[in-house]
Structures are given as C-alpha cells and as structure tokens.
Amino acid sequence: MMWRVAIRNVLRHRLRTGFSVAALAIAVALLADMLMLSTGMEKTFNRVLSSVGYEVRVCPAGTLPFGTDAVIAESARVERALAGDARVARTLRVYGTTLYADSLPVVAMGIAGERQSLYRIIEGGDIDAASPPRAGRVPVVLNANAAAELGVAVGDTLRLEATAPGAALAFSGGATVLVTGIMDIDFDLPGQRTLVAPLAMVQRLRPTAPDAASFVLAKLRTEDGDDPLAPAPAADQRGVAAGIEAAFPELSAYSMDALMLALQRQLAYFKQFATILSTISLFITFLLIAVLLTIGVGERRGEIAALRSMGFGQRSIRGMVLAESIVLLAMGAVIGAGLGWLLAGYLDRILTQSPSLPDGYRFFIPEWREIVLAVIISGASGIAAALLPAIQAARVDIPRTLHEEVV
Amino acid sequence: MPTAPLQAAFPFLLTIMVAMPAVAGTGRVVVEDRLATSLAISAGDTVRIRLTGEGGAGMPFIIAGTHAPPPDPAGISRTSRTLWMPLPDLEALSDRHDRVSRFVLGLEPGANADSLVTALNGTQLGFRAYHADDVASQSSETFVVISNFHKAISFLSILAGSAFLAAIVLLQVQELRKSLGVLRVLGFSRRRIYLSVVGETVLLANAGATIGVGLALLVSRGVNLYYRRYFDTDLVFSAVTGTHVALAFGIATAVGLVVGSLATVYLFRLQVNEVLGR
Amino acid sequence: MASEFIIQAESIGKTYRVGSSDVEAIRGFSLAVARGEFVSLMGPSGCGKSTLLNLFGCIDTPSSGTLRVFGNDASTLSDGQRTALRLRRIGFVFQRFYLMPMLTAFENVELPMIEAKVPRHERRERAESLLARVGLGHRLGHRPHQLSGGEMQRTAIARALANQPDLIIADEPTGELDRRTGASILALIHELQSGGLTVVMATHDPHAAELGNRVIQMETT
C-alpha cells in the first residue's frame, strides 16, 4: 500500500511530476555521460595502443611516440639491446617524417622489423611480402586516403622525394617506389595521407642522425604464443622498459601502463570537466528531490497529521515519503538511462570532429556499467535528499497541524 | 616586396644538461622562463646543449636571458620547453645546414598580406605561404570543437534548470491555488494574477541566475588555479565575461516568463469551485 | 469499576507556547466517560473542545492533572504507545474528513488495517462490510473528489471503525456539511454508539448535542 500511495501521490499532479522527472532524467543522463567521458578516452587509447600488439615503446628522453620530431640515433643498437632480452619476441623500428609522393606531401613511416603489427593490410601485400620485387623498385604501402588522392592502386609506381616540388634540389635523392599494398592504421588523422616504406629508404631520403628512428617498438613473449596481440605480463613490460632506460639514459622506455600514465596529461581536461559536471548533476538531483518533497510534505501536512492521528507510526510516514522519492527517481532513471545513451552518441560526434583526433577515437563509449552506476549514484543522492523531508513529515505536530488546517 | 627582417626556426628537440663553468667563445641562448626556473639557471650561466636521443657531448652555451612566451592553448599538453638561439649555432649543433621549417614574415605598415601570399604561392619554390589569420583559424579548430561541446552541455543544463523551475513553480501555484482562487472571487483580474505569478517566477529565476553567476565566478577561479598549476601555464582556461552574465540573466528572464506563463495558464484552467476546494 | 471508564480525566490542564507567551487552552477539567456512553462537548470557539479531544485521543498529552485512557496514564505513554492506542482502540472522525485523495473509498478504509497488519483477506472483507454499513456499498471504487460531502464523511466514519475501536472521537463531524446531510451523519454515529461504541463528540450544533447521553458545556478560560 505504501508504494501504491507513493505512486498515486506522485501521479496526482502529472504536469509537475512530468517536469520533475524531466529534470531528473537530464541530471541522470548527464551524470552517466560524464562517467563515460571520464573513461572513454582512456579506453580508446588503451584499445588502440593494445591493438598494435607492442607492449614497450622506446623514444628519445621525455618524448612520446609521434609526439615530436626528435629521433633516436643509432637505433639498431637499441634494437639489438631489446632483441638480447629473452622476454622480447620481436621489435620494430619506426622513423616518421614528411616526404613527397608524386609532389604530394605524405606522412611517411620507415619501418624495419619482422612481422609488423603496426598496421593492417587490406589489399595487396605488405612491404616485406613484395614477391617477386620489380628490379630497382622499393616496395611501399599506402593508406586509402593516399591511394585515392594520388590516384594509384596496387602495382602502380610513385616518385618519392624528400623536398617539395619546385625546390632547387627536387630531382636529387628521390626514388621511384612500387605500391604493393593498401593499409589501414589506427593512428591516422582524418584525411591524412600515410605511406610506409622500408626504414633504410626513409633514412636515405631524410638523413638526420646516423641510423635514425623516431621510436622502437617491442613485442614481448607470452604464454599464448599463437596470438600476436596477446599482452605480456605487466611486470615483464616494466622490466624490459627499465632495462632499456638503464642502458640508454638519453631514451625513455614505456610499458603500457607507464604510457597510459604519460598520456594522462592529454586526458586531464576532460576528466576534470567530467568530475565537475558529475558533481553538478548530483547536486541538481539532490536539490530537486529535497525541494519537491519538502514542498510536497508541506502541502500535505493535514493528510499526514490525519494519518498520524489514525495510528500511523513515524516510521510509516518516513517510509511513505522515501517511497515517493524512490518512485520519482525510478521514473527519472529509466528515462535518463535512455537519454544518456542517446546523448553519448551525440556528444561524441561533436568532440570527434576535432581535426587533431585520429579516426576511430572515441570520447564517449556507451556501456551499461556507466548507466547503472549513474542510476545508483543518483538514487543514493536522491534518497539522501529525501531523508530530511521524511523526518520532518514524521515529526509533524499533530494537534497544531489539525488546528491550522481547520482555521 | 616587403623588407622587414625574417625570422627562421628549425625545430629540434634539445636536451639541456647541467650548468658548467664558463667557456670562452661560446654561443648565447635565450631560454623559456619556466625552463630556467625548473633547471635553476639564470642569465650568465653556462649550459651544455645536445640533440635529444642522439647522445654525444653537445656544445656549451651561455644563457643570455629568459623569455616568457605568450600562453598558447595549442601547446597545452606539450612536455618540452623552448629556447632560442641563432640559426648558425643550431646548424653547428645539429650538423644540418641551410634548413628551416618555416619563415615568419613581419610586413611594413600598409603592406598587403593577401597579395604577398598569392605572389609567394605562385613562385613554385617548394613551399606554401599562409596568412597568419588562416593559420590561427586552422589551429583553433580543436578549440571550436570543444566550444561546441560546451554549448551542447550548456543547452542541456538550461533544459534541466527550466524543467526544475517549472516543477517548483507548479508546486507553488498548486499550493497557493486556494488563495489565488479567493482573489479571483474577490474580483482580481486574470491579468493581475498573471503578472503576479510571472513576476514571482522571473524573480525566482533571476535569483537563481545571481547565485549561478556567483558560483560560476568561484568555479572559474578554481578551474584557472587548478589547470594553471597542472599544466604550468598562464593560460586563462575559464573566464566569466559581461556577455556571459548578460546571457545568464537573459535566459533566466526568458525561462521565467515562459514557465510563469505556463503555470498561470494551468491555474486558469482550474474552475473557481475547484480552486476553492469544493 | 474503574475498567468501566474509558476516559478518566482529573483536573487536567493544557498550556501551549505561542511565540513568547503561554496560552492556557484548558484549566482544571475533570470528566469520566463510561464504556458505551455518548458524550457531547459544546461551547464557543476557543473554549478548548478540540484540545480536549486531542488529549482524549492521545494525540497530545496534558500539561497538568491526570488523564487515564483505557486505564493507561496518558502522560507516561511514549509516542509509540500512544500511536498504537490510536491505531487499535480509537477511531477519529474529523470535520474536514482527511481522506487520502489519491485512494478510493475502499482503499481509504483499508489503510488503517494495513498499518495494523490485518491479513489481506480479512481487511478486504471488513472494508467492504463497513462501507456497506454506512450506505456506500456502491461507491467502493470512487475517489474522494467523486463523492459528496456526506459520502466523504461516511467513508471517514467507516475508516474510523476499520480496526474495531472501542472509542470514537469526533471533532465537529458535521461542520462542513449542510443541515440535512449533517443530520444523517449524526444519526449514523448515534446508531454506532447504540451498538456499544463509546463516542466523544465536539459540536456547535445543539441538536447534535442532544443525541448524546451527556452534554458538557464548556466556557473559555
């Protein structure tokens, strides 16, 4: 009966209940979305970083992969040091720079290493699978953007240069390369043209330090030797990274968790924003329930006094008011859950328009865990807000209230 | 053609090693003020600089002075600092000669930037020229996206606040329906009651806006304090301007008018007898 | 002999604190109400009728004197004990009915029985029977706003009888009703009292007062 009374009390005034539930639903939805935001980028980073299968990244000291133009000199030494560690299964050296393919600037990555998992071949073959190679033609793979803009397909050739067209030395140092495959990589920015070539070729076209590489990747051995992407134990990752840093003080080596920690700086803004807005959402929920119930109890003092005079105990009256808050919260939560899910997609579409964000990155990853957590937290906030009005209702001065109601 | 001086830069990541005794004939560098503070170096000190990641002994330089570059939102998450040195010194340090990543041109007063950009781009010298405004616009795209995100959140907050206000006002109207009904019986016009209810709602909304603006000023201050410390920068992350304040009160008034009107329409739909509780 | 008296009041007084001053609502009042009696309290507004009913009904406690209700010293009972008395042994009928507007007549009568943990089957039977007894067997599913004033008060009376009380406290039960409807309500109350219930009623209406065994005329202090 208490629930029946609570539900009917709430539905007594449909218009105001409608508005209250709408406000609650938006608060719950915002809270759910902020919980998603606080974890979304991190999950995306984790997913993308894990998807390439390398657990240790070695870069010039104080830098992150793709973060600066700094290079590791004599990268082969670093690679040998990694290969000498029994925990390391394979390595990949990567040298990123800008080259010109048929006069169009492309982000070029020179790689050296076996069984790379940095990118996926979606058409044709990889640069180490060019068989049989055409004489004098170095194999390269392109991303779909580059292939489309250059108007080339698998089997076509390109002119690769170090300098822009029109420069005085335009025709010295370049090479004609063979497109052996089209690839897809998770780190491409929208519209980016990417080309992957053998490391030696890129080093020749863009000489900087001897045997330069932007970073070196290492895949560690796991018990599940068949899965190239299965992560190695965190302790092994940290051990390998520490060993490299000890041997090469001018370098920084990151395990997966160390890399995530280093990336926190980029996530800091959104995490704090999410915290602030979550707090505000909870506050709105608290305020709304507190105000609604306080005024609601106030307008029903006569009823409450009558119930008390009939023999309803203080506990029953408190229970009735709390039940009312739960009914309101439940209605708000159901609508808020759905709204939060929809809003997550909408807000994500806004943020992922950022030109500096690779395709496939997400700020909001809708998951029921966050929705349920938002409902629970909002519910707790609302019930806490209902406590005072419930206590006040139970303590209503019966004779005075009955007298005032008559007057 | 303009004749203003050219500045060139070729970005390298450099590592500054510990300060060392002065060496005669060394070059001079200007370092970012925050870098100087973190390394506890100052004008007159000698430091050894080398290319990051490449080992080697590097070269000595004297700190000529420090400089505080204007805060740059695009560089907010960078972990490296900046130093400035003459290009020949950098070439000697890096052993890479006659290479720059960009030219930055300062024009004579009255010079036409657009025509210069067109002329330069027509030279086919292997580079591209951009108007400074275009570069600024492109590099601001990320912040436009973030701004749009904030606007979306603001819209939702206003929606929630409006619904909240509507619920409260309807509560009040229902509580006062008997009093208001008596006023109608006594001859108070609908217009009078409408103005009363709407006036109270607008007042309530603006009271909320006043507290909200106060809260925003406090939170804004807190946000700036926190992020400035976190990112070690002088950037202004949050600013409550006169426009924002005017917008807050404008929206509050508009919402108050709409909600108050809604509440009185609801009230007037009740029959007098119902209002009097019979 | 003492157990024959439902209410025993000896020189009871009640003082309320209003702002910074004390207001004496009742002073030195004594009364004994025997089981099965119908006592009417009459007097001008402000003479303390409702205050007395609140004391007899264990809604409030006296500031002075001794009040025994069902043999219990009301001043020494806890809030929980007084609540339990009101639930199981006392039924209230108010001037303003105080029905729950969101419940039907049937559910309003059921309400006190639910609080008293009467089994479902039994309380449903009793609610139907009580409403039929007050002439509302055809209005079980109606909500208060669908009932007339007299029907609402009949529902309130049925509710007051829900837990089979020994005592009915009625505070101006006809105050909101027209004369004819009021008369029918009084007749109902009288009929219930004739069946063995003890009734204490406050009223302005001299005709109503005449229905009782005893009329207590009260004056302002």
PDB file of C-alpha atoms in Angstrom, chain A residues 1-2 4-5 8-9 12 300 302-314 316 320 397-407, chain C residues 16-18 54 57 59-60 79 83-84 86-87 90 92 94-96 98-104 107 110-112 114-115 123-124 143 159:
ATOM      1  CA  MET A   1       0.000   0.000   0.000  1.00  0.00           C
ATOM      2  CA  MET A   2       2.865   2.367   0.784  1.00  0.00           C
ATOM      3  CA  ARG A   4       0.600   2.440  -4.115  1.00  0.00           C
ATOM      4  CA  VAL A   5       0.185   5.614  -2.065  1.00  0.00           C
ATOM      5  CA  ARG A   8      -0.516   7.798  -6.713  1.00  0.00           C
ATOM      6  CA  ASN A   9       0.822  10.775  -4.816  1.00  0.00           C
ATOM      7  CA  ARG A  12      -1.582  13.199  -8.562  1.00  0.00           C
ATOM      8  CA  ARG A 300       0.059  17.536   2.740  1.00  0.00           C
ATOM      9  CA  GLY A 302      -3.061  17.864   7.099  1.00  0.00           C
ATOM     10  CA  GLU A 303      -3.119  14.432   5.499  1.00  0.00           C
ATOM     11  CA  ILE A 304      -0.008  13.441   7.364  1.00  0.00           C
ATOM     12  CA  ALA A 305      -1.399  14.675  10.685  1.00  0.00           C
ATOM     13  CA  ALA A 306      -4.591  12.712   9.998  1.00  0.00           C
ATOM     14  CA  LEU A 307      -2.586   9.569   9.270  1.00  0.00           C
ATOM     15  CA  ARG A 308      -0.599  10.062  12.464  1.00  0.00           C
ATOM     16  CA  SER A 309      -3.784  10.574  14.451  1.00  0.00           C
ATOM     17  CA  MET A 310      -5.182   7.381  12.912  1.00  0.00           C
ATOM     18  CA  GLY A 311      -2.273   5.481  14.378  1.00  0.00           C
ATOM     19  CA  PHE A 312       0.307   5.567  11.618  1.00  0.00           C
ATOM     20  CA  GLY A 313       3.740   5.486  13.211  1.00  0.00           C
ATOM     21  CA  GLN A 314       6.589   7.873  12.424  1.00  0.00           C
ATOM     22  CA  SER A 316       5.442   4.521   8.279  1.00  0.00           C
ATOM     23  CA  MET A 320       5.891   6.856   2.618  1.00  0.00           C
ATOM     24  CA  ASP A 397       2.916  18.480  15.178  1.00  0.00           C
ATOM     25  CA  ILE A 398      -0.417  16.678  15.022  1.00  0.00           C
ATOM     26  CA  PRO A 399      -2.652  18.914  17.151  1.00  0.00           C
ATOM     27  CA  ARG A 400      -1.222  22.142  15.797  1.00  0.00           C
ATOM     28  CA  THR A 401      -1.488  20.947  12.213  1.00  0.00           C
ATOM     29  CA  LEU A 402      -5.055  19.752  12.635  1.00  0.00           C
ATOM     30  CA  HIS A 403      -5.929  23.096  14.198  1.00  0.00           C
ATOM     31  CA  GLU A 404      -4.235  25.083  11.428  1.00  0.00           C
ATOM     32  CA  GLU A 405      -5.933  23.047   8.743  1.00  0.00           C
ATOM     33  CA  VAL A 406      -9.336  23.912  10.133  1.00  0.00           C
ATOM     34  CA  VAL A 407      -8.581  27.598  10.540  1.00  0.00           C
TER      35      VAL A 407
ATOM     36  CA  TYR C  16       0.580  25.928  24.646  1.00  0.00           C
ATOM     37  CA  ARG C  17       3.591  28.040  23.984  1.00  0.00           C
ATOM     38  CA  VAL C  18       2.696  30.571  21.277  1.00  0.00           C
ATOM     39  CA  ASN C  54      -6.741  15.683  21.208  1.00  0.00           C
ATOM     40  CA  GLY C  57      -7.479  10.693  21.637  1.00  0.00           C
ATOM     41  CA  ILE C  59      -2.772  12.890  20.057  1.00  0.00           C
ATOM     42  CA  ASP C  60      -1.474  15.222  22.759  1.00  0.00           C
ATOM     43  CA  ASP C  79       4.823   8.333  21.328  1.00  0.00           C
ATOM     44  CA  THR C  83       0.254   5.728  18.372  1.00  0.00           C
ATOM     45  CA  ALA C  84      -0.574   2.083  18.969  1.00  0.00           C
ATOM     46  CA  ARG C  86      -4.844   5.371  18.338  1.00  0.00           C
ATOM     47  CA  LEU C  87      -4.372   2.628  15.755  1.00  0.00           C
ATOM     48  CA  ILE C  90      -9.533   4.794  18.986  1.00  0.00           C
ATOM     49  CA  PHE C  92     -11.137   9.585  14.651  1.00  0.00           C
ATOM     50  CA  PHE C  94     -12.605  14.966  11.602  1.00  0.00           C
ATOM     51  CA  GLN C  95     -14.519  17.996  10.455  1.00  0.00           C
ATOM     52  CA  ARG C  96     -12.550  18.052   7.209  1.00  0.00           C
ATOM     53  CA  TYR C  98      -8.988  13.968   5.745  1.00  0.00           C
ATOM     54  CA  LEU C  99      -9.456  11.199   3.253  1.00  0.00           C
ATOM     55  CA  MET C 100      -6.441  10.370   1.090  1.00  0.00           C
ATOM     56  CA  PRO C 101      -7.405  11.969  -2.218  1.00  0.00           C
ATOM     57  CA  MET C 102      -5.429   9.533  -4.350  1.00  0.00           C
ATOM     58  CA  LEU C 103      -7.082   6.441  -2.831  1.00  0.00           C
ATOM     59  CA  THR C 104     -10.559   5.079  -3.441  1.00  0.00           C
ATOM     60  CA  GLU C 107      -8.606   1.867  -0.048  1.00  0.00           C
ATOM     61  CA  GLU C 110      -8.313  -0.378   4.200  1.00  0.00           C
ATOM     62  CA  LEU C 111      -5.489   1.992   5.142  1.00  0.00           C
ATOM     63  CA  PRO C 112      -5.568   1.720   8.972  1.00  0.00           C
ATOM     64  CA  ILE C 114      -2.818  -2.280   6.624  1.00  0.00           C
ATOM     65  CA  GLU C 115      -0.918  -0.340   9.252  1.00  0.00           C
ATOM     66  CA  ARG C 123      -9.238  -6.461   5.802  1.00  0.00           C
ATOM     67  CA  ARG C 124     -10.864  -6.563   2.372  1.00  0.00           C
ATOM     68  CA  ARG C 143     -12.179   8.630  -5.088  1.00  0.00           C
ATOM     69  CA  ARG C 159     -12.330   4.271   8.184  1.00  0.00           C
TER      70      ARG C 159
END
